[in-house]
């Protein structure tokens, strides 16, 4: 089984992969998005690739249960005007519907560095 069991594990693994032990490469989705743009260990020209080994294990681990957990955290912290939307996403995740944490990460990769992610 891979090293990624939660979104927090993903941040640690990516940080180490890009910047060595204890390295940083985002600790939330917005920061990760920014890091992929360059300047945090990746070339500014975007000429790099990321190999995600054991991605099938990660896909399972970052599935609906982890998505619901992350949305519960988000619901507690978000602005009151965002709570209805987050609550709706949480209900969908609990029902096994909608995008998962894994999907969020893949989307960010594709938006920022199309074709750079290789699932192994």
PDB file of C-alpha atoms in Angstrom:
ATOM      1  CA  UNK A   1       0.000   0.000   0.000  1.00  0.00           C
ATOM      2  CA  UNK A   2       1.208   3.517  -0.775  1.00  0.00           C
ATOM      3  CA  UNK A   3       2.092   6.266   1.655  1.00  0.00           C
ATOM      4  CA  UNK A   4      -0.958   8.414   0.971  1.00  0.00           C
ATOM      5  CA  UNK A   5      -3.933   7.671   3.203  1.00  0.00           C
ATOM      6  CA  UNK A   6      -5.216  11.223   3.793  1.00  0.00           C
ATOM      7  CA  UNK A   7      -4.937  14.617   2.156  1.00  0.00           C
ATOM      8  CA  UNK A   8      -2.444  15.569   4.875  1.00  0.00           C
ATOM      9  CA  UNK A   9      -0.283  12.602   3.800  1.00  0.00           C
ATOM     10  CA  UNK A  10      -0.391  13.897   0.231  1.00  0.00           C
ATOM     11  CA  UNK A  11       1.006  17.272   1.335  1.00  0.00           C
ATOM     12  CA  UNK A  12       3.878  15.541   3.129  1.00  0.00           C
ATOM     13  CA  UNK A  13       4.686  13.179   0.261  1.00  0.00           C
ATOM     14  CA  UNK A  14       4.585  15.969  -2.344  1.00  0.00           C
ATOM     15  CA  UNK A  15       6.706  18.247  -0.179  1.00  0.00           C
ATOM     16  CA  UNK A  16       9.352  15.549   0.223  1.00  0.00           C
ATOM     17  CA  UNK A  17       9.221  14.531  -3.432  1.00  0.00           C
ATOM     18  CA  UNK A  18       9.807  18.065  -4.673  1.00  0.00           C
ATOM     19  CA  UNK A  19      11.903  19.639  -1.909  1.00  0.00           C
ATOM     20  CA  UNK A  20      13.394  16.773   0.128  1.00  0.00           C
ATOM     21  CA  UNK A  21      12.724  15.646   3.716  1.00  0.00           C
ATOM     22  CA  UNK A  22      10.455  18.086   5.498  1.00  0.00           C
ATOM     23  CA  UNK A  23       9.951  19.974   2.232  1.00  0.00           C
ATOM     24  CA  UNK A  24       6.978  22.179   1.515  1.00  0.00           C
ATOM     25  CA  UNK A  25       4.759  22.003  -1.549  1.00  0.00           C
ATOM     26  CA  UNK A  26       1.446  23.264  -0.224  1.00  0.00           C
ATOM     27  CA  UNK A  27      -0.674  22.434   2.800  1.00  0.00           C
ATOM     28  CA  UNK A  28      -4.048  23.213   1.247  1.00  0.00           C
ATOM     29  CA  UNK A  29      -5.571  23.188  -2.225  1.00  0.00           C
ATOM     30  CA  UNK A  30      -4.930  26.872  -2.930  1.00  0.00           C
ATOM     31  CA  UNK A  31      -1.297  26.661  -1.835  1.00  0.00           C
ATOM     32  CA  UNK A  32      -0.786  23.495  -3.887  1.00  0.00           C
ATOM     33  CA  UNK A  33      -2.242  25.264  -6.895  1.00  0.00           C
ATOM     34  CA  UNK A  34       0.224  28.130  -6.366  1.00  0.00           C
ATOM     35  CA  UNK A  35       3.184  25.765  -5.903  1.00  0.00           C
ATOM     36  CA  UNK A  36       2.471  24.050  -9.219  1.00  0.00           C
ATOM     37  CA  UNK A  37       2.799  27.427 -10.954  1.00  0.00           C
ATOM     38  CA  UNK A  38       6.513  27.394 -10.098  1.00  0.00           C
ATOM     39  CA  UNK A  39       8.940  28.893  -7.637  1.00  0.00           C
ATOM     40  CA  UNK A  40       8.496  26.326  -4.862  1.00  0.00           C
ATOM     41  CA  UNK A  41      10.866  23.690  -6.173  1.00  0.00           C
ATOM     42  CA  UNK A  42       9.541  23.200  -9.688  1.00  0.00           C
ATOM     43  CA  UNK A  43      11.007  24.955 -12.705  1.00  0.00           C
ATOM     44  CA  UNK A  44       9.310  28.283 -13.399  1.00  0.00           C
ATOM     45  CA  UNK A  45       8.911  27.295 -17.042  1.00  0.00           C
ATOM     46  CA  UNK A  46       6.667  24.375 -16.031  1.00  0.00           C
ATOM     47  CA  UNK A  47       8.950  21.838 -17.713  1.00  0.00           C
ATOM     48  CA  UNK A  48       8.680  18.955 -15.259  1.00  0.00           C
ATOM     49  CA  UNK A  49       6.760  15.748 -14.659  1.00  0.00           C
ATOM     50  CA  UNK A  50       5.288  14.166 -11.556  1.00  0.00           C
ATOM     51  CA  UNK A  51       4.998  10.392 -11.291  1.00  0.00           C
ATOM     52  CA  UNK A  52       2.282   9.374  -8.839  1.00  0.00           C
ATOM     53  CA  UNK A  53       3.143   5.807  -7.872  1.00  0.00           C
ATOM     54  CA  UNK A  54       0.495   3.589  -6.271  1.00  0.00           C
ATOM     55  CA  UNK A  55      -2.150   5.989  -7.547  1.00  0.00           C
ATOM     56  CA  UNK A  56      -4.863   3.316  -7.403  1.00  0.00           C
ATOM     57  CA  UNK A  57      -4.266   2.986  -3.649  1.00  0.00           C
ATOM     58  CA  UNK A  58      -4.283   6.772  -3.347  1.00  0.00           C
ATOM     59  CA  UNK A  59      -7.508   7.007  -5.360  1.00  0.00           C
ATOM     60  CA  UNK A  60      -9.189   4.657  -2.873  1.00  0.00           C
ATOM     61  CA  UNK A  61      -7.708   6.417   0.174  1.00  0.00           C
ATOM     62  CA  UNK A  62      -8.668   9.848  -1.160  1.00  0.00           C
ATOM     63  CA  UNK A  63     -12.169   8.709  -2.029  1.00  0.00           C
ATOM     64  CA  UNK A  64     -15.521   9.638  -0.557  1.00  0.00           C
ATOM     65  CA  UNK A  65     -14.714   8.974   3.115  1.00  0.00           C
ATOM     66  CA  UNK A  66     -11.676  11.264   2.975  1.00  0.00           C
ATOM     67  CA  UNK A  67     -13.626  13.789   0.923  1.00  0.00           C
ATOM     68  CA  UNK A  68     -16.361  13.883   3.573  1.00  0.00           C
ATOM     69  CA  UNK A  69     -13.710  14.290   6.297  1.00  0.00           C
ATOM     70  CA  UNK A  70     -12.101  17.193   4.445  1.00  0.00           C
ATOM     71  CA  UNK A  71     -15.470  18.835   3.795  1.00  0.00           C
ATOM     72  CA  UNK A  72     -16.372  18.505   7.491  1.00  0.00           C
ATOM     73  CA  UNK A  73     -13.175  20.410   8.303  1.00  0.00           C
ATOM     74  CA  UNK A  74     -13.972  22.992   5.632  1.00  0.00           C
ATOM     75  CA  UNK A  75     -17.540  23.385   6.914  1.00  0.00           C
ATOM     76  CA  UNK A  76     -16.280  24.217  10.427  1.00  0.00           C
ATOM     77  CA  UNK A  77     -13.836  26.828   9.086  1.00  0.00           C
ATOM     78  CA  UNK A  78     -15.586  28.432   6.138  1.00  0.00           C
ATOM     79  CA  UNK A  79     -17.351  31.762   6.018  1.00  0.00           C
ATOM     80  CA  UNK A  80     -21.030  31.499   6.974  1.00  0.00           C
ATOM     81  CA  UNK A  81     -22.108  32.471   3.469  1.00  0.00           C
ATOM     82  CA  UNK A  82     -20.251  29.425   2.070  1.00  0.00           C
ATOM     83  CA  UNK A  83     -21.738  26.914   4.507  1.00  0.00           C
ATOM     84  CA  UNK A  84     -24.775  25.937   2.403  1.00  0.00           C
ATOM     85  CA  UNK A  85     -22.555  25.089  -0.580  1.00  0.00           C
ATOM     86  CA  UNK A  86     -20.056  23.142   1.512  1.00  0.00           C
ATOM     87  CA  UNK A  87     -22.885  21.325   3.319  1.00  0.00           C
ATOM     88  CA  UNK A  88     -24.309  20.330  -0.057  1.00  0.00           C
ATOM     89  CA  UNK A  89     -20.923  19.001  -1.188  1.00  0.00           C
ATOM     90  CA  UNK A  90     -20.585  17.132   2.108  1.00  0.00           C
ATOM     91  CA  UNK A  91     -23.995  15.504   1.688  1.00  0.00           C
ATOM     92  CA  UNK A  92     -23.011  14.411  -1.826  1.00  0.00           C
ATOM     93  CA  UNK A  93     -19.714  12.950  -0.617  1.00  0.00           C
ATOM     94  CA  UNK A  94     -21.478  11.052   2.156  1.00  0.00           C
ATOM     95  CA  UNK A  95     -23.799   9.644  -0.530  1.00  0.00           C
ATOM     96  CA  UNK A  96     -20.805   8.588  -2.646  1.00  0.00           C
ATOM     97  CA  UNK A  97     -21.436  11.250  -5.270  1.00  0.00           C
ATOM     98  CA  UNK A  98     -19.481  14.123  -6.769  1.00  0.00           C
ATOM     99  CA  UNK A  99     -15.752  14.720  -7.003  1.00  0.00           C
ATOM    100  CA  UNK A 100     -13.381  13.222  -4.464  1.00  0.00           C
ATOM    101  CA  UNK A 101     -10.193  14.600  -2.931  1.00  0.00           C
ATOM    102  CA  UNK A 102      -8.300  12.583  -5.535  1.00  0.00           C
ATOM    103  CA  UNK A 103     -10.350  14.273  -8.267  1.00  0.00           C
ATOM    104  CA  UNK A 104      -9.621  17.717  -6.768  1.00  0.00           C
ATOM    105  CA  UNK A 105      -5.882  17.060  -6.917  1.00  0.00           C
ATOM    106  CA  UNK A 106      -5.981  15.699 -10.467  1.00  0.00           C
ATOM    107  CA  UNK A 107      -7.969  18.752 -11.588  1.00  0.00           C
ATOM    108  CA  UNK A 108      -5.423  21.112 -10.051  1.00  0.00           C
ATOM    109  CA  UNK A 109      -2.573  19.251 -11.763  1.00  0.00           C
ATOM    110  CA  UNK A 110      -4.342  19.424 -15.118  1.00  0.00           C
ATOM    111  CA  UNK A 111      -5.259  23.096 -14.720  1.00  0.00           C
ATOM    112  CA  UNK A 112      -1.752  24.198 -13.760  1.00  0.00           C
ATOM    113  CA  UNK A 113       0.569  21.792 -15.588  1.00  0.00           C
ATOM    114  CA  UNK A 114      -1.408  19.885 -18.228  1.00  0.00           C
ATOM    115  CA  UNK A 115       0.182  16.548 -19.059  1.00  0.00           C
ATOM    116  CA  UNK A 116       2.804  16.760 -16.281  1.00  0.00           C
ATOM    117  CA  UNK A 117       1.118  14.167 -14.056  1.00  0.00           C
ATOM    118  CA  UNK A 118       1.798  10.513 -14.811  1.00  0.00           C
ATOM    119  CA  UNK A 119      -0.252   7.989 -12.862  1.00  0.00           C
ATOM    120  CA  UNK A 120       1.735   4.803 -12.242  1.00  0.00           C
TER     121      UNK A 120
END
